[in-house]
Coordinates of C-alpha atoms and ligand atoms in Angstrom, one line a residue:
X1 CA 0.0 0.0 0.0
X2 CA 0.9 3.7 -1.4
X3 CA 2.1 5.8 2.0
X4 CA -0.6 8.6 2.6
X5 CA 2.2 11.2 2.2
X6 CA 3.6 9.9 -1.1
X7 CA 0.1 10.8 -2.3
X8 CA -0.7 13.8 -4.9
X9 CA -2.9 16.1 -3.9
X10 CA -5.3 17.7 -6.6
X11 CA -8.0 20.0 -7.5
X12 CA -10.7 19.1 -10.4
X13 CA -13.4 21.8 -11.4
X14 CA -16.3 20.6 -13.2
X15 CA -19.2 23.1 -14.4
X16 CA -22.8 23.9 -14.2
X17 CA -25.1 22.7 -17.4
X18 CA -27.9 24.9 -18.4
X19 CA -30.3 22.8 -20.7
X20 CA -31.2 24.6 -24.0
X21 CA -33.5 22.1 -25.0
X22 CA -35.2 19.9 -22.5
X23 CA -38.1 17.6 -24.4
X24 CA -39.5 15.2 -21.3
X25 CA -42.1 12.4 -22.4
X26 CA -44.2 10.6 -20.3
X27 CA -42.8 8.0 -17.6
X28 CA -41.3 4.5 -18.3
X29 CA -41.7 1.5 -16.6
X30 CA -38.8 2.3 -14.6
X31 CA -40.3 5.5 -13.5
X32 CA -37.7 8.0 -15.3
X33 CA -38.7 10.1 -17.9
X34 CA -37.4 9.9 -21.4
X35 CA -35.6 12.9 -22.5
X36 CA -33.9 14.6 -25.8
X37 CA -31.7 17.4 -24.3
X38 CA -29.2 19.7 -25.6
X39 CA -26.8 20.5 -22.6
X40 CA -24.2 23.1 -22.6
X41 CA -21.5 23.4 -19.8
X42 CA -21.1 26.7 -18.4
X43 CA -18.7 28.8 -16.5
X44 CA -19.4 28.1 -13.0
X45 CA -17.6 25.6 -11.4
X46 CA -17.7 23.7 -8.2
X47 CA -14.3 22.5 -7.4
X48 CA -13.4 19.5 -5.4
X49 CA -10.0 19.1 -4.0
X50 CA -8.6 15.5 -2.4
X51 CA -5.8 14.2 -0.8
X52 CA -4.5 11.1 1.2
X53 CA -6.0 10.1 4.3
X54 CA -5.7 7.7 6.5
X55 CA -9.8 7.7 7.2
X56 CA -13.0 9.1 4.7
X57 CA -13.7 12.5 5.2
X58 CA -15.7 15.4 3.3
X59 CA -16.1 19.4 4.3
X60 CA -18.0 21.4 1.9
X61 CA -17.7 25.7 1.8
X62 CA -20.0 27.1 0.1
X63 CA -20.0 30.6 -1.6
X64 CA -21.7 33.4 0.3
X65 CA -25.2 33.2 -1.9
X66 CA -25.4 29.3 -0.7
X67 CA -27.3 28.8 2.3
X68 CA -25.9 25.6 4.1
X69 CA -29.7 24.0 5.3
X70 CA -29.8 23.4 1.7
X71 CA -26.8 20.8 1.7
X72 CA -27.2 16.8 1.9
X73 CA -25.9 15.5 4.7
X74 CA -22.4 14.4 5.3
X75 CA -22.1 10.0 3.8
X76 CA -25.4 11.2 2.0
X77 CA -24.2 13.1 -0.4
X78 CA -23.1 12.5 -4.2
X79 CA -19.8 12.7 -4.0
X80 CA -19.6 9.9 -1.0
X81 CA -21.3 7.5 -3.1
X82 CA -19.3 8.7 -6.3
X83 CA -16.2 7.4 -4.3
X84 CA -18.0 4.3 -3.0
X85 CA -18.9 3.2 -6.3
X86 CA -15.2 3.6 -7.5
X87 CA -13.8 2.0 -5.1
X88 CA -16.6 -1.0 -4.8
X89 CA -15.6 -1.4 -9.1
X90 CA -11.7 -1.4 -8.5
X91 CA -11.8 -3.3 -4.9
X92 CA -10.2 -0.8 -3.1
X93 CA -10.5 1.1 0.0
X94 CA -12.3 4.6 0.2
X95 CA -9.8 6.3 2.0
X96 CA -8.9 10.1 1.2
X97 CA -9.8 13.7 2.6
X98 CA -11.8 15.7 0.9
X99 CA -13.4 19.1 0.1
X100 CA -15.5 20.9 -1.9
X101 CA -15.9 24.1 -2.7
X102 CA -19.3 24.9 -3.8
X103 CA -20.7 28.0 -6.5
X104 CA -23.5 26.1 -8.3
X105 CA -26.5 26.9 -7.3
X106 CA -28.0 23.8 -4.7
X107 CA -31.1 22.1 -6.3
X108 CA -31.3 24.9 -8.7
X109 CA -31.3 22.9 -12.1
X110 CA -28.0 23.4 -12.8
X111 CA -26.2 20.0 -11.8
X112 CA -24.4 21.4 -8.9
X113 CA -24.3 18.0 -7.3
X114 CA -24.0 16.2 -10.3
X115 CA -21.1 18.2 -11.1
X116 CA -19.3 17.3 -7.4
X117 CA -19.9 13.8 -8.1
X118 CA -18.0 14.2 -11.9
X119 CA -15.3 15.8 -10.1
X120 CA -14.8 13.2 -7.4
X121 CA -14.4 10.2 -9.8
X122 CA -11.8 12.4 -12.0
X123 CA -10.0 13.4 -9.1
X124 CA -10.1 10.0 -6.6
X125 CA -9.4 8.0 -9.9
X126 CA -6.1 10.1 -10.2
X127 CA -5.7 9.7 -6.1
X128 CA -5.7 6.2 -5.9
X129 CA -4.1 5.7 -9.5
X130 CA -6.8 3.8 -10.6
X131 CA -6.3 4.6 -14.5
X132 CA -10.4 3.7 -15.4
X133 CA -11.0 3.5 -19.2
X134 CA -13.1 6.4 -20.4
X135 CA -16.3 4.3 -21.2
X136 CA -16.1 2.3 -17.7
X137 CA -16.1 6.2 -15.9
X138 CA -19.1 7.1 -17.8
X139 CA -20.8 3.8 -16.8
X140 CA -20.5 4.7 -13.5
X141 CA -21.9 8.2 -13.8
X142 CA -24.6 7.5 -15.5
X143 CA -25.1 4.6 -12.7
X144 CA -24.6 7.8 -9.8
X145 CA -27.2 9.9 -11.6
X146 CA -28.5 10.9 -15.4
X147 CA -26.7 13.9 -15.7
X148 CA -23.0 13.2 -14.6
X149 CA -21.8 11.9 -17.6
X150 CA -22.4 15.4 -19.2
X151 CA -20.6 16.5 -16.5
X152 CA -17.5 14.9 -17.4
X153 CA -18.1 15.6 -20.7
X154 CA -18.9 19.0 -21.1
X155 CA -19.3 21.2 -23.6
X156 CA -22.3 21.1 -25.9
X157 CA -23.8 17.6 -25.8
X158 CA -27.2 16.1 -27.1
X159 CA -28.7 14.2 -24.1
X160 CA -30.9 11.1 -24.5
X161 CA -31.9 7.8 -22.8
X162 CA -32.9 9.5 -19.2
X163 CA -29.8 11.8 -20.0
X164 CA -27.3 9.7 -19.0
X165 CA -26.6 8.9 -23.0
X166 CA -24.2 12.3 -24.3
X167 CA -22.8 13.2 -27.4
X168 CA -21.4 16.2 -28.7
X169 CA -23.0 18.2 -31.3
X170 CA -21.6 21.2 -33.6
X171 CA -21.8 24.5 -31.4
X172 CA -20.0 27.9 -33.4
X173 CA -21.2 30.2 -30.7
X174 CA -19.8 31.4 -27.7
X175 CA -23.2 32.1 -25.7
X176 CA -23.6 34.6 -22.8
X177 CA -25.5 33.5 -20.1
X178 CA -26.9 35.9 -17.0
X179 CA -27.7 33.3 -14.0
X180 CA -30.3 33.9 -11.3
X181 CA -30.0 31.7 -8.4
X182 CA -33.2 31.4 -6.5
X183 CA -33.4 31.9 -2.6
X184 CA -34.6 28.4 -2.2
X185 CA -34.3 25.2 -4.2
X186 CA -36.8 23.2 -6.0
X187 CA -37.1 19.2 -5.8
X188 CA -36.1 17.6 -9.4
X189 CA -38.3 14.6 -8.2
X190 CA -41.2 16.7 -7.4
X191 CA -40.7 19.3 -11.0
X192 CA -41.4 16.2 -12.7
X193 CA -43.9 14.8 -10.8
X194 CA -45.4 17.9 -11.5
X195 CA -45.2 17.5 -14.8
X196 CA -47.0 14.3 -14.9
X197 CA -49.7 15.8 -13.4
X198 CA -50.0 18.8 -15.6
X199 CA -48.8 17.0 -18.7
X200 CA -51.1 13.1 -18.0
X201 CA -50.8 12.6 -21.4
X202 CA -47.4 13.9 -22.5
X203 CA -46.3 11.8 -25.6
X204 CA -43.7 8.9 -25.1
X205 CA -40.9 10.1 -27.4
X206 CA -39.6 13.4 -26.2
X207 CA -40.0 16.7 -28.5
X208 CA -36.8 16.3 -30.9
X209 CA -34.3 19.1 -30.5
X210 CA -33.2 19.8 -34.2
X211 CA -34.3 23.9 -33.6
X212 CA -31.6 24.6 -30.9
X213 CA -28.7 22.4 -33.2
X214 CA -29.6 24.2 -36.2
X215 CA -29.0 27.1 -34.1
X216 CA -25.8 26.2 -32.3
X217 CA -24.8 25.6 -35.4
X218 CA -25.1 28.9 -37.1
X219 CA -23.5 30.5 -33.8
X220 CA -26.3 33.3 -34.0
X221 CA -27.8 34.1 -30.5
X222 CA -31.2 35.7 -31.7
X223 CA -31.7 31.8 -33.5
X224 CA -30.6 30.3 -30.0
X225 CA -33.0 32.7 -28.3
X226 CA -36.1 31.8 -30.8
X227 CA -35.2 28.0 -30.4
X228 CA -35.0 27.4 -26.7
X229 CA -37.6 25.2 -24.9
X230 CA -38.0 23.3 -22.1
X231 CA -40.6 21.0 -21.0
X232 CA -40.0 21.2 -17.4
X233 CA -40.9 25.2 -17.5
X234 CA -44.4 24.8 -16.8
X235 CA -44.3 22.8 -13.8
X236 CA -41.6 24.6 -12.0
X237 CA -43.1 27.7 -13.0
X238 CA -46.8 26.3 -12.0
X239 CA -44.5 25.8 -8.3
X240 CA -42.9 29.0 -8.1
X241 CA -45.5 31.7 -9.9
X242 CA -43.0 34.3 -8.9
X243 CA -40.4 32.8 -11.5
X244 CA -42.5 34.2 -14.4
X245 CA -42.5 38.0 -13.4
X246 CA -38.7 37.6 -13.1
X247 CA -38.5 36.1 -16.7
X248 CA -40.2 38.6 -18.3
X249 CA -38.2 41.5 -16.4
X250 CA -34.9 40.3 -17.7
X251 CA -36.6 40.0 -20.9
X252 CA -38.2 43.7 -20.5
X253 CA -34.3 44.3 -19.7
X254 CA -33.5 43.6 -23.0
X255 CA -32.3 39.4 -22.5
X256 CA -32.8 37.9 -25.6
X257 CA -34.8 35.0 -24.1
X258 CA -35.2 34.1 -20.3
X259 CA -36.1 30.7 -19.5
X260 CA -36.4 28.1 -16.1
X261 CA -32.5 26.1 -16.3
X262 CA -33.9 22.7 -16.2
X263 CA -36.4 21.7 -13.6
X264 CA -35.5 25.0 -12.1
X265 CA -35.7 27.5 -10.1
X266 CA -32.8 29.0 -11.2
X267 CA -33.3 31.1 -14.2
X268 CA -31.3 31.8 -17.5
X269 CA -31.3 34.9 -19.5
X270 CA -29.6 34.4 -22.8
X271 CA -27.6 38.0 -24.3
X272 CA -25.9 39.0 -27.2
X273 CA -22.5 39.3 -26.1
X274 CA -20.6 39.6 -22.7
X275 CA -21.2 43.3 -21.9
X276 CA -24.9 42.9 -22.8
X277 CA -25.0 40.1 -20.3
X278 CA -23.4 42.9 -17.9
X279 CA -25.8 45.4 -18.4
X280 CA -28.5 42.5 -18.1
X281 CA -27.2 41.9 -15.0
X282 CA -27.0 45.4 -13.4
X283 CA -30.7 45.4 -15.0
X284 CA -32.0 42.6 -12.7
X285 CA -29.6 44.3 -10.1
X286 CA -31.2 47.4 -10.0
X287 CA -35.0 46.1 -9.5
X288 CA -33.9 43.6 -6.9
X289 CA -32.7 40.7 -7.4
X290 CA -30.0 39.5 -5.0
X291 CA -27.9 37.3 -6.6
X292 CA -26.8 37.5 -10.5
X293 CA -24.1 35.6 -11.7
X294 CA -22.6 36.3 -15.3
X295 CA -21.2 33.3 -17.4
X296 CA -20.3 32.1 -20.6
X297 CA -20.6 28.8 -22.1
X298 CA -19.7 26.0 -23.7
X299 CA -16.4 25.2 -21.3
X300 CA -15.0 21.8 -20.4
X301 CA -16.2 19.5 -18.3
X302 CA -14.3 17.9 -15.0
X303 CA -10.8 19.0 -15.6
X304 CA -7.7 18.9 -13.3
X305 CA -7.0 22.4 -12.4
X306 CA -3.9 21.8 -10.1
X307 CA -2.0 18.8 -8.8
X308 CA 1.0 18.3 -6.3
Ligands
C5P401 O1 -30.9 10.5 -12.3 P1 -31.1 11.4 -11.1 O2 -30.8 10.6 -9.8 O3 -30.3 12.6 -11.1 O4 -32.6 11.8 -11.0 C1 -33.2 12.4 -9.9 C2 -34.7 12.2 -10.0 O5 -35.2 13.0 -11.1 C3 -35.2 10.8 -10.3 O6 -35.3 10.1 -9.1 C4 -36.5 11.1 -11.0 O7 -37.5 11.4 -10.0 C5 -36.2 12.3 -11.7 N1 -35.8 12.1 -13.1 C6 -36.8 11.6 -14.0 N2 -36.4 11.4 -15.3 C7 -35.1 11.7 -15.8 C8 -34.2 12.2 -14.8 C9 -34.6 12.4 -13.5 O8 -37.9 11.4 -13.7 N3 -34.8 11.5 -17.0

């Protein structure tokens, strides 16, 4: 066995997904909903840092707009059974100290979790030397939850299966994206229970997302801004009615398009460029909202940012 001090330490960052399209059909036998989405990895990061220990241990800081009731308890949360599951498929011992430092949004819609538990396989894999193929890491995410494999991948990515299946499309744009974390998070389990209430006979293949490709494609943000859609609007917006006056602000602002980021309740204001995402922001700042975050997108997904 490897001493504990002959062990790196490292950082990985992995990012926040917004979804540009989200088509949701009704449930399968296994109770997930099918799903055509477009993903796009954006720049905000949550960045978890690991070294050897001789125990398992996680800490979490969170930045300021956080609040910590919102967190999952500690050996409840993704990134402990990210490292379980690694461990458990190489046979080795979960031993390491860890800590994450948290900017995504918590049950937001943004993958803030999902992006921890991408970043722990990256970086324990490289802790423990562990050297897993590719194909066999994306197994595994997709095994933790449907969206981590996107958060490996990153970039732009066409989603299917429940999500878990990614592959990159053609994306000529780089977008601008103003982010509005709301004060309290929303349940993904309960947005799309939601949905099957308010949608009993949503179809059972998913709305295809050829509008928002085309657009990608042509790197033009007013096509991007037309094309956007997501299923899951509806029901987070039917949960939080106060969502829709903050849309059509940012859209009064002058956002090209404002829409719920997944099951929500964080929202997304697509701009033209990064200083009209700026003024967009000091917009929203000026009639009240707390929190704006600026960010552009696509960017990488879980990446080693710094290794001793
Ligand atoms: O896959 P993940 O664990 O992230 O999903 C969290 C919850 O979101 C699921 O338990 C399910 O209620 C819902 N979900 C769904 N259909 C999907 C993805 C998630 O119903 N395609």
């Amino acid at each position: 066995m490897v001493p504990v001090s002959a062990l790196p330490e490292l950082t990985v960052r992995a990012p926040a997904k917004i979804n540009l399209h989200l088509g949701v059909g009704c449930p399968r036998p296994d109770g997930y909903h099918p799903l055509v989405t477009v993903y796009q990895a954006i720049g905000l990061y949550d960045d978890v840092w690991v070294a050897g220990h001789s125990s398992w241990e996680v800490d979490v800081r969170l930045a300021s707009y956080i609040r910590d009731t919102e967190i999952p308890r500690p050996g409840d949360n993704l990134v402990d059974k990210a490292a379980e599951l690694l461990a458990a498929h190489h046979g080795c011992q979960r031993l390491g100290s860890v800590m994450i430092d948290k900017a995504i949004p918590v049950a937001g819609g943004m993958a803030g979790g999902s992006a921890d538990a991408a970043a722990a396989l990256v970086a324990l894999d490289r802790l423990w030397d562990l050297r897993t193929p590719d194909n066999v890491l994306l197994a595994l995410a997709a095994r933790l939850g449907s969206d981590i494999p996107f958060a490996l991948v990153g970039g732009t990515a066409l989603g299917t299966g429940r999500g878990e299946q990614v592959e990159q499309v053609s994306d000529q744009g780089t977008w601008w994206w103003v982010v509005v974390p709301a004060e309290e998070g929303l349940s993904t389990p309960e947005v799309y229970r939601h949905f099957d209430l308010l949608f009993p006979d949503a179809p059972a293949d998913p709305a295809p997302a050829y509008g928002v490709l085309t657009a990608l494609a042509s790197g033009d943000p007013a096509r991007l801004a037309a094309a956007m859609h997501n299923d899951l609007e509806a029901a987070a917006l039917d949960l939080r009615p106060d969502l829709s006056d903050l849309i059509a602000e940012g859209e009064e602002i002058g956002a090209l398009r404002g829409m719920v980021s997944g099951s929500g309740p964080s929202c997304v204001f697509l701009c033209a460029s990064g200083d009209h995402a700026r003024e967009v922001a000091a917009g929203l700042t000026d009639r009240g909202c707390p929190v704006i975050l600026v960010a552009n997108g696509p960017v990488a997904g879980a990446h080693v940012v710094e290794l001793t």
